[in-house]
Every structure is written in C-alpha cells, then in structure tokens.
PDB file of C-alpha atoms in Angstrom:
ATOM      1  CA  MET A  13      -9.793 134.594 121.026  1.00 48.00           C
ATOM      2  CA  SER A  14     -11.254 137.720 119.945  1.00 52.00           C
ATOM      3  CA  ALA A  15     -12.332 138.492 116.320  1.00 53.00           C
ATOM      4  CA  ASP A  16      -9.173 140.966 116.062  1.00 55.00           C
ATOM      5  CA  ASP A  17      -7.018 137.923 116.960  1.00 59.00           C
ATOM      6  CA  ALA A  18      -8.010 135.919 113.912  1.00 63.00           C
ATOM      7  CA  PRO A  19      -6.196 137.728 111.179  1.00 65.00           C
ATOM      8  CA  SER A  20      -3.054 137.852 113.265  1.00 66.00           C
ATOM      9  CA  GLU A  21      -3.307 134.047 113.641  1.00 74.00           C
ATOM     10  CA  GLN A  22      -3.837 133.686 109.775  1.00 74.00           C
ATOM     11  CA  VAL A  23      -0.728 135.976 109.133  1.00 75.00           C
ATOM     12  CA  LEU A  24       1.452 134.047 111.558  1.00 77.00           C
ATOM     13  CA  ALA A  25       0.436 130.707 110.420  1.00 78.00           C
ATOM     14  CA  ALA A  26       0.982 131.722 106.538  1.00 78.00           C
ATOM     15  CA  ILE A  27       4.517 133.137 107.775  1.00 80.00           C
ATOM     16  CA  ASP A  28       5.224 129.866 109.378  1.00 81.00           C
ATOM     17  CA  ILE A  29       4.433 128.027 106.110  1.00 80.00           C
ATOM     18  CA  LEU A  30       6.294 130.370 103.763  1.00 79.00           C
ATOM     19  CA  ALA A  31       9.249 131.199 105.630  1.00 79.00           C
ATOM     20  CA  PRO A  32      11.204 128.046 104.840  1.00 79.00           C
ATOM     21  CA  GLY A  33      10.795 128.186 101.367  1.00 77.00           C
ATOM     22  CA  PHE A  34      11.485 131.663 101.378  1.00 75.00           C
ATOM     23  CA  GLU A  35      15.040 131.198 103.238  1.00 76.00           C
ATOM     24  CA  ALA A  36      15.739 128.366 100.852  1.00 75.00           C
ATOM     25  CA  SER A  37      14.973 130.208  97.710  1.00 74.00           C
ATOM     26  CA  GLY A  38      17.560 132.884  97.736  1.00 72.00           C
ATOM     27  CA  LEU A  39      14.797 135.495  96.818  1.00 74.00           C
ATOM     28  CA  ASP A  40      14.987 139.055  98.193  1.00 75.00           C
ATOM     29  CA  GLU A  41      11.120 139.578  98.745  1.00 76.00           C
ATOM     30  CA  LEU A  42       8.157 137.432  98.374  1.00 76.00           C
ATOM     31  CA  GLU A  43       4.626 138.619  98.529  1.00 77.00           C
ATOM     32  CA  VAL A  44       1.620 136.286  98.648  1.00 79.00           C
ATOM     33  CA  GLU A  45      -2.063 137.338  98.257  1.00 78.00           C
ATOM     34  CA  ALA A  46      -5.081 135.174  99.192  1.00 77.00           C
ATOM     35  CA  GLY A  47      -8.307 136.973  99.453  1.00 76.00           C
ATOM     36  CA  GLU A  48      -7.968 139.759 102.089  1.00 77.00           C
ATOM     37  CA  LEU A  49      -4.882 138.412 103.287  1.00 76.00           C
ATOM     38  CA  VAL A  50      -1.550 139.711 102.113  1.00 77.00           C
ATOM     39  CA  VAL A  51       1.929 138.345 103.495  1.00 79.00           C
ATOM     40  CA  ARG A  52       5.080 140.131 102.358  1.00 77.00           C
ATOM     41  CA  LEU A  53       8.725 138.515 103.348  1.00 78.00           C
ATOM     42  CA  ALA A  54      11.844 140.455 102.720  1.00 76.00           C
ATOM     43  CA  ARG A  55      15.284 140.182 103.609  1.00 73.00           C
ATOM     44  CA  PRO A  56      17.016 143.144 105.321  1.00 67.00           C
ATOM     45  CA  ARG A  57      18.645 145.441 102.799  1.00 61.00           C
ATOM     46  CA  ALA A  58      21.983 145.954 104.718  1.00 50.00           C
ATOM     47  CA  ALA A  59      22.200 142.226 105.589  1.00 41.00           C
ATOM     48  CA  ALA A  60      25.434 141.494 107.540  1.00 44.00           C
ATOM     49  CA  ALA A  61      27.720 138.506 106.548  1.00 45.00           C
ATOM     50  CA  PRO A  62      25.773 135.365 107.400  1.00 48.00           C
ATOM     51  CA  ALA A  63      26.767 133.759 110.618  1.00 48.00           C
ATOM     52  CA  PRO A  64      29.022 130.715 110.465  1.00 49.00           C
ATOM     53  CA  ALA A  65      27.228 127.529 110.773  1.00 48.00           C
ATOM     54  CA  PRO A  66      27.571 125.623 113.870  1.00 49.00           C
ATOM     55  CA  ALA A  67      30.264 122.914 113.616  1.00 47.00           C
ATOM     56  CA  ALA A  68      28.699 119.477 113.163  1.00 44.00           C
ATOM     57  CA  THR A  69      28.624 117.230 116.226  1.00 45.00           C
ATOM     58  CA  PRO A  70      28.931 113.466 115.824  1.00 44.00           C
ATOM     59  CA  ALA A  71      25.691 111.608 116.061  1.00 43.00           C
ATOM     60  CA  ALA A  72      24.462 110.317 119.240  1.00 44.00           C
ATOM     61  CA  ASP A  73      22.709 107.142 120.012  1.00 44.00           C
ATOM     62  CA  GLY A  74      18.971 107.453 119.668  1.00 42.00           C
ATOM     63  CA  PRO A  75      16.609 108.786 117.000  1.00 45.00           C
ATOM     64  CA  ALA A  76      17.999 109.744 113.546  1.00 44.00           C
ATOM     65  CA  GLY A  77      16.841 113.405 114.041  1.00 41.00           C
ATOM     66  CA  PRO A  78      16.527 115.905 116.930  1.00 42.00           C
ATOM     67  CA  LEU A  79      12.898 116.137 118.177  1.00 46.00           C
ATOM     68  CA  ASN A  80      13.285 119.988 118.109  1.00 55.00           C
ATOM     69  CA  PRO A  81      14.113 120.802 114.463  1.00 58.00           C
ATOM     70  CA  PHE A  82      16.536 123.684 115.783  1.00 65.00           C
ATOM     71  CA  GLY A  83      18.562 121.187 117.937  1.00 75.00           C
ATOM     72  CA  GLU A  84      19.040 120.787 121.726  1.00 82.00           C
ATOM     73  CA  PRO A  85      20.898 122.904 124.304  1.00 82.00           C
ATOM     74  CA  ALA A  86      24.074 121.744 125.538  1.00 81.00           C
ATOM     75  CA  PRO A  87      23.883 119.511 128.515  1.00 87.00           C
ATOM     76  CA  GLY A  88      22.612 121.540 131.477  1.00 89.00           C
ATOM     77  CA  MET A  89      21.763 124.410 129.485  1.00 91.00           C
ATOM     78  CA  ARG A  90      18.530 126.351 128.425  1.00 93.00           C
ATOM     79  CA  PHE A  91      17.093 127.971 125.557  1.00 94.00           C
ATOM     80  CA  VAL A  92      15.147 131.126 125.575  1.00 94.00           C
ATOM     81  CA  THR A  93      12.990 130.579 122.451  1.00 94.00           C
ATOM     82  CA  ALA A  94      10.909 132.905 120.161  1.00 94.00           C
ATOM     83  CA  PRO A  95       7.266 132.667 121.072  1.00 94.00           C
ATOM     84  CA  LEU A  96       6.255 134.113 117.648  1.00 93.00           C
ATOM     85  CA  THR A  97       7.551 134.491 113.971  1.00 93.00           C
ATOM     86  CA  GLY A  98       9.171 137.852 113.183  1.00 94.00           C
ATOM     87  CA  VAL A  99      12.382 139.961 112.761  1.00 95.00           C
ATOM     88  CA  TRP A 100      14.715 139.511 115.702  1.00 95.00           C
ATOM     89  CA  TYR A 101      16.353 142.850 117.310  1.00 95.00           C
ATOM     90  CA  GLY A 102      18.943 142.533 120.324  1.00 94.00           C
ATOM     91  CA  SER A 103      18.814 146.041 121.284  1.00 94.00           C
ATOM     92  CA  PRO A 104      16.006 148.676 121.639  1.00 93.00           C
ATOM     93  CA  SER A 105      17.347 150.694 118.869  1.00 91.00           C
ATOM     94  CA  PRO A 106      20.005 150.876 116.122  1.00 89.00           C
ATOM     95  CA  GLY A 107      23.360 151.672 117.889  1.00 90.00           C
ATOM     96  CA  ALA A 108      21.974 151.303 121.353  1.00 93.00           C
ATOM     97  CA  ARG A 109      23.577 148.732 123.878  1.00 94.00           C
ATOM     98  CA  PRO A 110      22.228 145.204 123.594  1.00 95.00           C
ATOM     99  CA  TYR A 111      19.680 143.960 125.989  1.00 95.00           C
ATOM    100  CA  LEU A 112      22.336 141.367 126.847  1.00 94.00           C
ATOM    101  CA  GLN A 113      25.904 139.924 125.712  1.00 94.00           C
ATOM    102  CA  GLU A 114      27.605 136.654 126.289  1.00 94.00           C
ATOM    103  CA  GLY A 115      28.614 136.362 129.858  1.00 95.00           C
ATOM    104  CA  ASP A 116      26.006 138.537 131.303  1.00 95.00           C
ATOM    105  CA  GLU A 117      23.846 137.362 134.472  1.00 96.00           C
ATOM    106  CA  ILE A 118      20.312 137.690 133.959  1.00 95.00           C
ATOM    107  CA  GLY A 119      17.105 137.006 136.039  1.00 94.00           C
ATOM    108  CA  ALA A 120      13.906 135.236 135.030  1.00 94.00           C
ATOM    109  CA  GLY A 121      11.831 137.809 133.195  1.00 95.00           C
ATOM    110  CA  ALA A 122      14.713 140.007 132.093  1.00 95.00           C
ATOM    111  CA  VAL A 123      14.132 141.309 128.552  1.00 96.00           C
ATOM    112  CA  VAL A 124      16.461 139.553 126.138  1.00 96.00           C
ATOM    113  CA  GLY A 125      15.350 141.168 122.875  1.00 96.00           C
ATOM    114  CA  LEU A 126      12.494 142.157 120.670  1.00 96.00           C
ATOM    115  CA  ILE A 127      10.346 140.527 117.777  1.00 95.00           C
ATOM    116  CA  GLU A 128       8.908 142.817 115.171  1.00 94.00           C
ATOM    117  CA  ALA A 129       5.765 141.062 113.840  1.00 91.00           C
ATOM    118  CA  MET A 130       3.036 143.145 112.009  1.00 88.00           C
ATOM    119  CA  LYS A 131       4.681 146.213 112.643  1.00 88.00           C
ATOM    120  CA  LEU A 132       4.679 145.692 116.600  1.00 92.00           C
ATOM    121  CA  PHE A 133       7.732 145.149 118.618  1.00 93.00           C
ATOM    122  CA  ASN A 134       7.156 142.513 121.267  1.00 94.00           C
ATOM    123  CA  GLU A 135       9.599 142.194 124.154  1.00 95.00           C
ATOM    124  CA  ILE A 136      10.924 138.664 124.696  1.00 95.00           C
ATOM    125  CA  LYS A 137      11.626 137.950 128.337  1.00 96.00           C
ATOM    126  CA  SER A 138      13.715 134.919 129.823  1.00 94.00           C
ATOM    127  CA  ASP A 139      11.920 132.316 131.684  1.00 94.00           C
ATOM    128  CA  VAL A 140      15.148 131.266 133.553  1.00 94.00           C
ATOM    129  CA  ALA A 141      17.894 133.143 135.559  1.00 95.00           C
ATOM    130  CA  GLY A 142      21.478 132.472 134.704  1.00 96.00           C
ATOM    131  CA  LYS A 143      24.434 133.346 132.817  1.00 96.00           C
ATOM    132  CA  VAL A 144      24.195 134.203 129.050  1.00 95.00           C
ATOM    133  CA  VAL A 145      26.221 131.491 127.206  1.00 93.00           C
ATOM    134  CA  ARG A 146      25.279 132.377 123.539  1.00 91.00           C
ATOM    135  CA  VAL A 147      23.226 134.735 121.613  1.00 92.00           C
ATOM    136  CA  LEU A 148      22.229 132.596 118.755  1.00 92.00           C
ATOM    137  CA  VAL A 149      20.750 135.182 116.154  1.00 93.00           C
ATOM    138  CA  GLU A 150      21.737 138.373 114.746  1.00 92.00           C
ATOM    139  CA  ARG A 151      20.180 141.598 114.342  1.00 92.00           C
ATOM    140  CA  GLY A 152      17.472 141.779 111.473  1.00 92.00           C
ATOM    141  CA  THR A 153      17.069 137.768 111.268  1.00 92.00           C
ATOM    142  CA  LEU A 154      13.989 136.346 110.514  1.00 94.00           C
ATOM    143  CA  VAL A 155      12.911 133.990 113.229  1.00 93.00           C
ATOM    144  CA  LYS A 156      10.467 131.359 113.555  1.00 93.00           C
ATOM    145  CA  ARG A 157       8.170 130.452 116.432  1.00 91.00           C
ATOM    146  CA  GLN A 158      10.126 128.184 119.081  1.00 91.00           C
ATOM    147  CA  GLN A 159      13.408 129.053 117.275  1.00 93.00           C
ATOM    148  CA  PRO A 160      16.236 129.212 120.118  1.00 94.00           C
ATOM    149  CA  LEU A 161      17.402 132.600 120.665  1.00 94.00           C
ATOM    150  CA  VAL A 162      19.718 132.858 123.651  1.00 94.00           C
ATOM    151  CA  GLU A 163      21.322 129.903 125.459  1.00 93.00           C
ATOM    152  CA  ILE A 164      21.274 130.320 129.271  1.00 95.00           C
ATOM    153  CA  ASP A 165      23.422 128.379 131.979  1.00 94.00           C
ATOM    154  CA  PRO A 166      20.773 128.370 134.816  1.00 93.00           C
ATOM    155  CA  ARG A 167      22.376 128.764 138.077  1.00 74.00           C
TER     156      ARG A 167
END
C-alpha cells in the first residue's frame, strides 16, 4: 500500500461505519470531520421512489440469520457484488442505455455498472458469464462494499 492509498482506506472505512446509521436516520446529509479526514454523505436530490422491499421468504432450517447480511442468491445463481462503498450508476451517463438489463447475456469481465467513490468512477465488472436475472440496485443508490448489485444465472 502506498502513502496515497492510506487516506482512501480511511475514507472508505469511515463510510462503512457511518452509512448504516445515515440510511436509518432519515437525514438528507451528514458531514463528519475528524482531524484532516472529512466525510460527507448525502442522499440524491432527485431521488426516485424507493424500490419495493423484496418479499419475505420462509425461514429455512439452519442458522437464525444469513451469513451474508445482504442475503444469498437464489439456488444456482451468482451475485456480482460491489468491491467498494460508493454511489451506483447502471449507465455511463444520464439518459444513456444501461450497461445491462434483465435478460441480457453477459460474459465474464463485462462492465455491469459504475461506482462513484471520492469523485472517481470505477467500472464494476462481472466475474461470471451468464444471463442477467435481476439488477438489484437503482441509479444513484449508495451501495456498501460486498453488497449484491446484479444476480446472474451462470450457464
């Protein structure tokens, strides 16, 4: 790790700690300063209606809660997950065609979207080939590291 990576890691760690409380609070903005570190979280101004909550599924035999806090993919399916915390964008620019849609066939290494973190846009690529079953997040949504973004049926 270079000296330039240390501030990035501090910011990402702070976001991982602050994001759950921010999401639950109902606040529109939150800014925290600790020494030279400043983290500002804000909800999108033109937020779309929240996505409907997934239907509850009956509890299966086993542990009380899932090992992954975001749940598990359907049997035989795979998730493409966020490698970092940031804001999700499913297309290269507003009004542009999305990188993928439900029903699309994609190859391993295909770009599925962008995550903006610290004013940098990071391409998110699929690690598996297959058919897109579901896109799990909407444009402008704050996603956390390891959060599922897309569900893929590998073929």
